Structures are given as C-alpha cells and as structure tokens.
Amino acid sequence: KSKSRSGSDSKKEPAVSKNGSTENIPAQTFTFRELAAATKNFRPECLLGEGGFGHVYKGRLESTGQVVAVKQLDRNGLQGNREFLVEVLMLSLLHHPNLVNLIGYCADGDQRLLVYEFMPLGSLEDHLHDLPPDKEPLDWNTRMKIAAGAAKGLEYLHDK
C-alpha cells in the first residue's frame, strides 16, 4: 500500500473542499513495484511518449483503478533527492485548469517517477504535428483558444 505524505492510506479518496477543489493535498508516494505493475513492467505498448527528461507510460493503479501517466525520469540528469522532493511538493500544491495535475511520485532507491493524471485526448503535440492523413488539422480558432489556455497556465506558474 502506498502512503500519502500525511501517512494516510492511498486507497482513501483525497479530501475535497466545499467548492470541489483538491488543492493542498500532498502527493501520494508510490513504490516502484506499484508503478511497474500499473504500467505492465513499463512495456513498450504502454509507452505514450519520450522526451529529454525520460519516458511516459500509460498505467492503471491497482489500488484505485485510476488511469494515470507515469513519467520515468532519466537517471543520468537527475538532481539530488532533496531537490526532487522539493519539486514534487511544489508541483503537488499547484492546481490550475490548464495544467496537468500531479498525483504522486516514487523515489525508491535511484528510481524517480512522477505520476500525473492521464489525458485521454493525448498531448498538444499529437494534435499539432504528424497528423494521420484522415485527421483534419485544428482550425485557427481552436489553436488560438489553446494558446490562450497555455498562456493562462504559464501566467499561473509565473505568479506562484
């Protein structure tokens, strides 16, 4: 079983405020074993993408059944454990409609993983680049709405 930073069982639902917000809920801690099980041992068919910081896999948490995106960070470019945990704490306190929420993390041994909410419609890159021939590009109005939303998310981060 994973525990949140408060020591409560991860199977519990997060506390929700009167307005429906889950702000100020600490990130859950997960074991590497839990996240390996969620991603079928990081199988290639679960791979959603990769970038400069590592690989992202689709997974399902056994404890709750929640579908998540698990980012396995590249161990070569890792900061120290203290810096990683400070970053996790900061990310867990940031909530905005235009930002993907951090659910939890794993810091087992030298493994560093971040667990985010899964975005079923894919990434922005999926909708802007390398579209299949049968898919229409996003229209200008939609692109402007996306740009405005991204700007609002960046403004929120900048002001924090």
Coordinates of N, CA and C in Angstrom, one line a residue:
K1 N 0.8 -1.2 0.0 CA 0.0 0.0 0.0 C 0.9 1.2 0.0
S2 N 0.5 2.2 -0.7 CA 1.2 3.5 -0.7 C 0.6 4.4 0.3
K3 N 1.4 5.3 0.8 CA 1.0 6.2 1.8 C 1.2 7.7 1.3
S4 N 0.3 8.5 1.7 CA 0.5 9.9 1.3 C 1.5 10.5 2.3
R5 N 1.9 11.7 2.1 CA 2.9 12.4 2.9 C 2.3 12.5 4.4
S6 N 1.0 12.5 4.5 CA 0.4 12.6 5.8 C 0.3 11.3 6.5
G7 N 0.7 10.2 5.8 CA 0.7 8.9 6.4 C -0.6 8.1 6.2
S8 N -1.5 8.8 5.5 CA -2.8 8.1 5.3 C -2.7 7.1 4.2
D9 N -3.6 6.1 4.2 CA -3.6 5.1 3.2 C -4.0 5.7 1.9
S10 N -3.3 5.3 0.8 CA -3.5 5.9 -0.5 C -4.8 5.4 -1.1
K11 N -5.4 4.4 -0.6 CA -6.7 3.9 -1.1 C -7.9 4.8 -0.7
K12 N -7.6 5.7 0.2 CA -8.6 6.7 0.6 C -8.8 7.7 -0.5
E13 N -10.0 8.2 -0.7 CA -10.2 9.3 -1.7 C -9.6 10.5 -1.1
P14 N -9.0 11.4 -2.0 CA -8.5 12.7 -1.5 C -9.6 13.5 -0.9
A15 N -9.2 14.3 0.1 CA -10.2 15.2 0.7 C -10.5 16.3 -0.3
V16 N -11.8 16.6 -0.4 CA -12.2 17.6 -1.4 C -12.9 18.8 -0.6
S17 N -12.5 20.0 -0.9 CA -13.0 21.1 -0.2 C -14.5 21.3 -0.6
K18 N -15.2 22.3 0.1 CA -16.6 22.6 -0.2 C -16.8 23.0 -1.6
N19 N -15.8 23.6 -2.3 CA -16.0 24.1 -3.7 C -15.6 23.0 -4.7
G20 N -15.3 21.8 -4.2 CA -14.9 20.7 -5.1 C -13.5 20.7 -5.4
S21 N -12.7 21.5 -4.9 CA -11.2 21.6 -5.2 C -10.5 20.6 -4.4
T22 N -9.4 20.1 -4.9 CA -8.5 19.2 -4.2 C -7.2 19.8 -3.9
E23 N -7.2 21.2 -3.8 CA -5.9 21.9 -3.6 C -5.3 21.6 -2.2
N24 N -4.0 21.7 -2.2 CA -3.2 21.5 -1.0 C -3.3 20.1 -0.5
I25 N -3.6 19.1 -1.4 CA -3.5 17.7 -1.0 C -2.1 17.2 -1.4
P26 N -1.3 16.7 -0.4 CA 0.0 16.3 -0.7 C 0.0 15.1 -1.7
A27 N 1.1 15.1 -2.5 CA 1.2 14.0 -3.5 C 1.4 12.7 -2.8
Q28 N 0.8 11.6 -3.4 CA 0.9 10.3 -2.8 C 2.3 9.7 -3.1
T29 N 2.8 8.9 -2.3 CA 4.0 8.2 -2.6 C 3.7 6.8 -3.1
F30 N 4.4 6.4 -4.1 CA 4.2 5.0 -4.7 C 5.5 4.3 -4.6
T31 N 5.4 3.0 -4.5 CA 6.6 2.2 -4.6 C 6.9 1.9 -6.1
F32 N 8.1 1.6 -6.4 CA 8.5 1.3 -7.8 C 7.7 0.1 -8.3
R33 N 7.5 -0.9 -7.4 CA 6.7 -2.1 -7.7 C 5.3 -1.8 -8.1
E34 N 4.7 -0.8 -7.4 CA 3.3 -0.4 -7.7 C 3.2 0.2 -9.1
L35 N 4.2 1.0 -9.5 CA 4.2 1.7 -10.8 C 4.6 0.7 -11.9
A36 N 5.5 -0.2 -11.6 CA 5.8 -1.2 -12.6 C 4.6 -2.1 -12.9
A37 N 3.8 -2.4 -11.8 CA 2.6 -3.2 -12.0 C 1.6 -2.4 -12.8
A38 N 1.5 -1.1 -12.5 CA 0.5 -0.2 -13.2 C 0.8 -0.1 -14.7
T39 N 2.0 -0.2 -15.1 CA 2.5 0.0 -16.5 C 2.9 -1.3 -17.2
K40 N 2.5 -2.4 -16.5 CA 2.8 -3.8 -17.0 C 4.3 -3.9 -17.2
N41 N 5.1 -3.5 -16.2 CA 6.5 -3.5 -16.2 C 7.1 -2.6 -17.3
F42 N 6.5 -1.5 -17.5 CA 6.9 -0.5 -18.5 C 7.1 -1.1 -19.9
R43 N 6.1 -1.8 -20.3 CA 6.1 -2.4 -21.6 C 6.0 -1.4 -22.7
P44 N 6.6 -1.7 -23.9 CA 6.6 -0.7 -25.0 C 5.1 -0.3 -25.4
E45 N 4.2 -1.2 -25.3 CA 2.8 -0.9 -25.8 C 2.1 0.1 -24.8
C46 N 2.7 0.3 -23.6 CA 2.2 1.3 -22.7 C 2.9 2.7 -22.8
L47 N 3.9 2.7 -23.7 CA 4.7 4.0 -23.9 C 3.8 5.0 -24.6
L48 N 3.7 6.2 -23.9 CA 2.9 7.3 -24.6 C 3.8 8.2 -25.3
G49 N 5.1 8.4 -24.8 CA 6.0 9.3 -25.5 C 7.3 9.3 -24.7
E50 N 8.2 10.1 -25.3 CA 9.5 10.3 -24.6 C 10.1 11.6 -24.9
G51 N 10.9 12.1 -24.0 CA 11.5 13.4 -24.3 C 12.8 13.5 -23.5
G52 N 13.2 14.8 -23.3 CA 14.5 15.0 -22.7 C 14.6 14.5 -21.3
F53 N 13.5 14.4 -20.6 CA 13.5 14.1 -19.2 C 13.3 12.6 -18.9
G54 N 12.8 11.9 -19.9 CA 12.5 10.4 -19.7 C 11.4 10.0 -20.6
H55 N 10.8 8.8 -20.1 CA 9.7 8.2 -20.9 C 8.4 8.3 -20.1
V56 N 7.3 8.4 -20.8 CA 6.0 8.5 -20.2 C 5.2 7.3 -20.6
Y57 N 4.6 6.6 -19.6 CA 3.8 5.4 -19.8 C 2.4 5.6 -19.3
K58 N 1.5 4.9 -20.0 CA 0.1 4.8 -19.5 C 0.0 3.7 -18.5
G59 N -0.7 3.9 -17.4 CA -0.8 2.9 -16.4 C -2.2 2.9 -15.8
R60 N -2.5 1.9 -15.0 CA -3.7 1.8 -14.2 C -3.3 1.4 -12.8
L61 N -3.6 2.3 -11.8 CA -3.2 2.0 -10.4 C -4.1 0.9 -9.9
E62 N -3.4 -0.2 -9.4 CA -4.2 -1.3 -8.9 C -5.0 -1.0 -7.7
S63 N -4.6 0.0 -6.9 CA -5.3 0.3 -5.6 C -6.6 1.0 -5.9
T64 N -6.7 1.8 -7.0 CA -7.9 2.6 -7.2 C -8.5 2.4 -8.6
G65 N -7.8 1.7 -9.5 CA -8.2 1.6 -10.9 C -8.1 2.8 -11.7
Q66 N -7.5 3.9 -11.2 CA -7.4 5.1 -11.9 C -6.3 5.0 -13.0
V67 N -6.7 5.5 -14.2 CA -5.7 5.5 -15.3 C -4.8 6.7 -15.1
V68 N -3.5 6.5 -15.3 CA -2.5 7.6 -15.0 C -1.5 7.6 -16.1
A69 N -0.7 8.7 -16.1 CA 0.5 8.8 -16.9 C 1.7 8.8 -16.0
V70 N 2.6 7.8 -16.2 CA 3.8 7.6 -15.3 C 5.0 8.1 -16.1
K71 N 5.7 9.1 -15.6 CA 6.9 9.6 -16.2 C 8.1 9.0 -15.4
Q72 N 8.8 8.2 -16.1 CA 10.0 7.6 -15.6 C 11.2 8.5 -16.0
L73 N 11.7 9.2 -15.0 CA 12.8 10.2 -15.2 C 14.1 9.6 -15.5
D74 N 14.8 10.2 -16.5 CA 16.2 9.7 -16.8 C 17.1 9.9 -15.7
R75 N 17.7 8.8 -15.2 CA 18.6 8.8 -14.0 C 19.9 9.6 -14.3
N76 N 20.3 9.8 -15.5 CA 21.5 10.5 -15.8 C 21.4 12.0 -15.4
G77 N 20.3 12.6 -15.7 CA 20.2 14.0 -15.5 C 19.5 14.4 -14.2
L78 N 19.5 13.5 -13.2 CA 18.7 13.8 -12.0 C 19.4 14.7 -11.0
Q79 N 18.6 15.5 -10.4 CA 19.0 16.3 -9.3 C 19.1 15.4 -8.1
G80 N 19.5 16.0 -7.0 CA 19.6 15.2 -5.8 C 18.2 14.9 -5.2
N81 N 18.2 14.0 -4.3 CA 16.9 13.5 -3.7 C 16.1 14.7 -3.1
R82 N 16.8 15.5 -2.4 CA 16.2 16.6 -1.7 C 15.5 17.6 -2.7
E83 N 16.2 17.9 -3.7 CA 15.7 18.8 -4.8 C 14.5 18.2 -5.5
F84 N 14.6 16.8 -5.7 CA 13.5 16.1 -6.3 C 12.2 16.2 -5.5
L85 N 12.4 16.0 -4.2 CA 11.2 16.0 -3.2 C 10.7 17.4 -3.1
V86 N 11.5 18.4 -3.1 CA 11.0 19.8 -3.1 C 10.2 20.1 -4.3
E87 N 10.7 19.7 -5.5 CA 10.0 19.9 -6.7 C 8.6 19.2 -6.7
V88 N 8.6 17.9 -6.2 CA 7.3 17.2 -6.1 C 6.3 17.9 -5.2
L89 N 6.8 18.4 -4.0 CA 6.0 19.2 -3.1 C 5.4 20.4 -3.8
M90 N 6.2 21.1 -4.5 CA 5.7 22.3 -5.2 C 4.7 21.9 -6.3
L91 N 5.0 20.9 -7.1 CA 4.0 20.5 -8.1 C 2.7 20.0 -7.5
S92 N 2.8 19.4 -6.3 CA 1.5 18.9 -5.7 C 0.7 20.0 -5.2
L93 N 1.2 21.2 -5.0 CA 0.5 22.3 -4.5 C -0.1 23.2 -5.6
L94 N 0.3 23.0 -6.8 CA -0.1 23.8 -7.9 C -1.3 23.1 -8.6
H95 N -2.4 23.9 -8.7 CA -3.6 23.3 -9.3 C -4.2 24.4 -10.2
H96 N -4.4 24.1 -11.5 CA -5.0 25.1 -12.4 C -5.6 24.3 -13.5
P97 N -6.7 24.8 -14.1 CA -7.5 24.1 -15.1 C -6.6 23.8 -16.4
N98 N -5.6 24.6 -16.6 CA -4.8 24.5 -17.8 C -3.4 23.7 -17.5
L99 N -3.3 23.1 -16.4 CA -2.1 22.3 -16.0 C -2.5 20.9 -15.7
V100 N -1.7 20.0 -16.1 CA -2.0 18.6 -15.7 C -1.6 18.4 -14.2
N101 N -2.5 17.7 -13.5 CA -2.2 17.6 -12.0 C -1.3 16.4 -11.7
L102 N -0.4 16.7 -10.8 CA 0.5 15.6 -10.3 C -0.3 14.9 -9.2
I103 N -0.3 13.5 -9.4 CA -1.0 12.7 -8.4 C 0.0 12.2 -7.3
G104 N 1.2 11.8 -7.8 CA 2.1 11.3 -6.8 C 3.5 11.1 -7.4
Y105 N 4.3 10.4 -6.7 CA 5.7 10.2 -7.1 C 6.3 8.9 -6.5
C106 N 7.4 8.5 -7.0 CA 8.2 7.4 -6.5 C 9.6 7.8 -6.4
A107 N 10.2 7.5 -5.2 CA 11.7 7.8 -5.0 C 12.3 6.6 -4.3
D108 N 12.1 5.4 -4.9 CA 12.6 4.2 -4.4 C 14.1 4.0 -4.9
G109 N 15.0 3.9 -4.0 CA 16.4 3.7 -4.5 C 16.8 4.8 -5.4
D110 N 17.3 4.5 -6.6 CA 17.7 5.5 -7.6 C 16.6 5.7 -8.6
Q111 N 15.4 5.2 -8.4 CA 14.3 5.4 -9.3 C 13.6 6.7 -9.0
R112 N 13.3 7.5 -10.0 CA 12.5 8.7 -9.8 C 11.4 8.7 -10.8
L113 N 10.1 8.7 -10.3 CA 9.0 8.7 -11.2 C 8.0 9.7 -10.7
L114 N 7.3 10.3 -11.7 CA 6.2 11.2 -11.4 C 4.9 10.6 -11.9
V115 N 3.8 10.7 -11.2 CA 2.5 10.1 -11.6 C 1.5 11.3 -11.8
Y116 N 1.1 11.4 -13.0 CA 0.2 12.5 -13.4 C -1.2 12.0 -13.8
E117 N -2.2 12.9 -13.7 CA -3.5 12.5 -14.3 C -3.3 12.2 -15.8
F118 N -4.1 11.2 -16.3 CA -4.0 10.8 -17.7 C -4.9 11.7 -18.5
M119 N -4.4 12.2 -19.6 CA -5.2 13.0 -20.5 C -5.6 12.1 -21.7
P120 N -6.9 11.7 -21.7 CA -7.3 10.7 -22.7 C -7.3 11.3 -24.2
L121 N -7.3 12.6 -24.3 CA -7.3 13.1 -25.7 C -5.9 13.3 -26.2
G122 N -4.9 12.9 -25.5 CA -3.5 13.0 -25.9 C -2.8 14.3 -25.6
S123 N -1.7 14.5 -26.2 CA -0.9 15.7 -25.9 C -1.2 16.7 -27.0
L124 N -0.8 17.9 -26.7 CA -0.9 19.0 -27.7 C -0.2 18.7 -28.9
E125 N 1.0 18.1 -28.8 CA 1.8 17.7 -29.9 C 1.1 16.7 -30.8
D126 N 0.3 15.8 -30.2 CA -0.5 14.9 -31.0 C -1.4 15.6 -31.9
H127 N -1.9 16.7 -31.5 CA -3.0 17.4 -32.3 C -2.4 18.5 -33.3
L128 N -1.1 18.8 -33.1 CA -0.5 19.8 -34.0 C 0.5 19.2 -35.0
H129 N 1.1 18.1 -34.7 CA 2.2 17.6 -35.6 C 1.9 16.1 -36.0
D130 N 2.4 15.7 -37.1 CA 2.3 14.4 -37.6 C 0.9 13.8 -37.5
L131 N 0.0 14.6 -38.0 CA -1.4 14.1 -38.0 C -1.6 13.0 -39.1
P132 N -2.4 12.0 -38.8 CA -2.7 11.0 -39.8 C -3.4 11.6 -40.9
P133 N -3.4 11.0 -42.1 CA -4.0 11.6 -43.3 C -5.5 11.9 -43.2
D134 N -6.2 11.0 -42.4 CA -7.6 11.1 -42.2 C -8.0 12.2 -41.2
K135 N -7.1 12.8 -40.5 CA -7.4 13.8 -39.5 C -7.2 15.2 -39.9
E136 N -8.2 16.0 -39.7 CA -8.1 17.4 -40.1 C -7.3 18.2 -39.1
P137 N -6.4 19.1 -39.6 CA -5.7 20.0 -38.7 C -6.6 20.9 -37.9
L138 N -6.2 21.3 -36.7 CA -7.0 22.1 -35.9 C -7.2 23.5 -36.6
D139 N -8.5 24.0 -36.5 CA -8.7 25.3 -37.1 C -8.1 26.4 -36.3
W140 N -8.0 27.6 -36.9 CA -7.3 28.7 -36.3 C -7.9 29.1 -35.0
N141 N -9.3 29.1 -34.9 CA -9.9 29.5 -33.6 C -9.6 28.5 -32.5
T142 N -9.5 27.3 -32.8 CA -9.2 26.3 -31.8 C -7.7 26.5 -31.3
R143 N -6.8 26.7 -32.3 CA -5.4 27.0 -32.0 C -5.3 28.2 -31.1
M144 N -6.0 29.2 -31.3 CA -6.0 30.4 -30.5 C -6.5 30.2 -29.1
K145 N -7.5 29.4 -29.0 CA -8.0 29.0 -27.6 C -7.0 28.2 -26.9
I146 N -6.3 27.3 -27.5 CA -5.2 26.5 -26.9 C -4.1 27.4 -26.5
A147 N -3.7 28.4 -27.3 CA -2.6 29.3 -27.0 C -3.0 30.1 -25.8
A148 N -4.2 30.6 -25.7 CA -4.7 31.4 -24.6 C -4.7 30.6 -23.3
G149 N -5.1 29.3 -23.4 CA -5.1 28.4 -22.2 C -3.7 28.2 -21.8
A150 N -2.8 27.9 -22.7 CA -1.4 27.7 -22.3 C -0.8 28.9 -21.6
A151 N -1.2 30.1 -22.2 CA -0.7 31.4 -21.6 C -1.2 31.5 -20.2
K152 N -2.5 31.2 -19.9 CA -3.1 31.3 -18.6 C -2.4 30.3 -17.6
G153 N -2.0 29.1 -18.1 CA -1.3 28.2 -17.2 C 0.1 28.7 -16.9
L154 N 0.8 29.3 -17.9 CA 2.1 29.8 -17.7 C 2.0 31.0 -16.7
E155 N 1.0 31.9 -16.9 CA 0.8 33.0 -16.0 C 0.7 32.6 -14.6
Y156 N -0.2 31.5 -14.4 CA -0.4 31.0 -13.0 C 0.9 30.5 -12.4
L157 N 1.7 29.8 -13.2 CA 3.0 29.3 -12.7 C 4.0 30.5 -12.4
H158 N 4.0 31.5 -13.2 CA 4.8 32.6 -13.0 C 4.5 33.4 -11.8
D159 N 3.2 33.5 -11.5 CA 2.7 34.2 -10.3 C 2.9 33.5 -9.0
K160 N 3.1 32.2 -9.1 CA 3.2 31.4 -7.8 C 4.6 31.5 -7.1

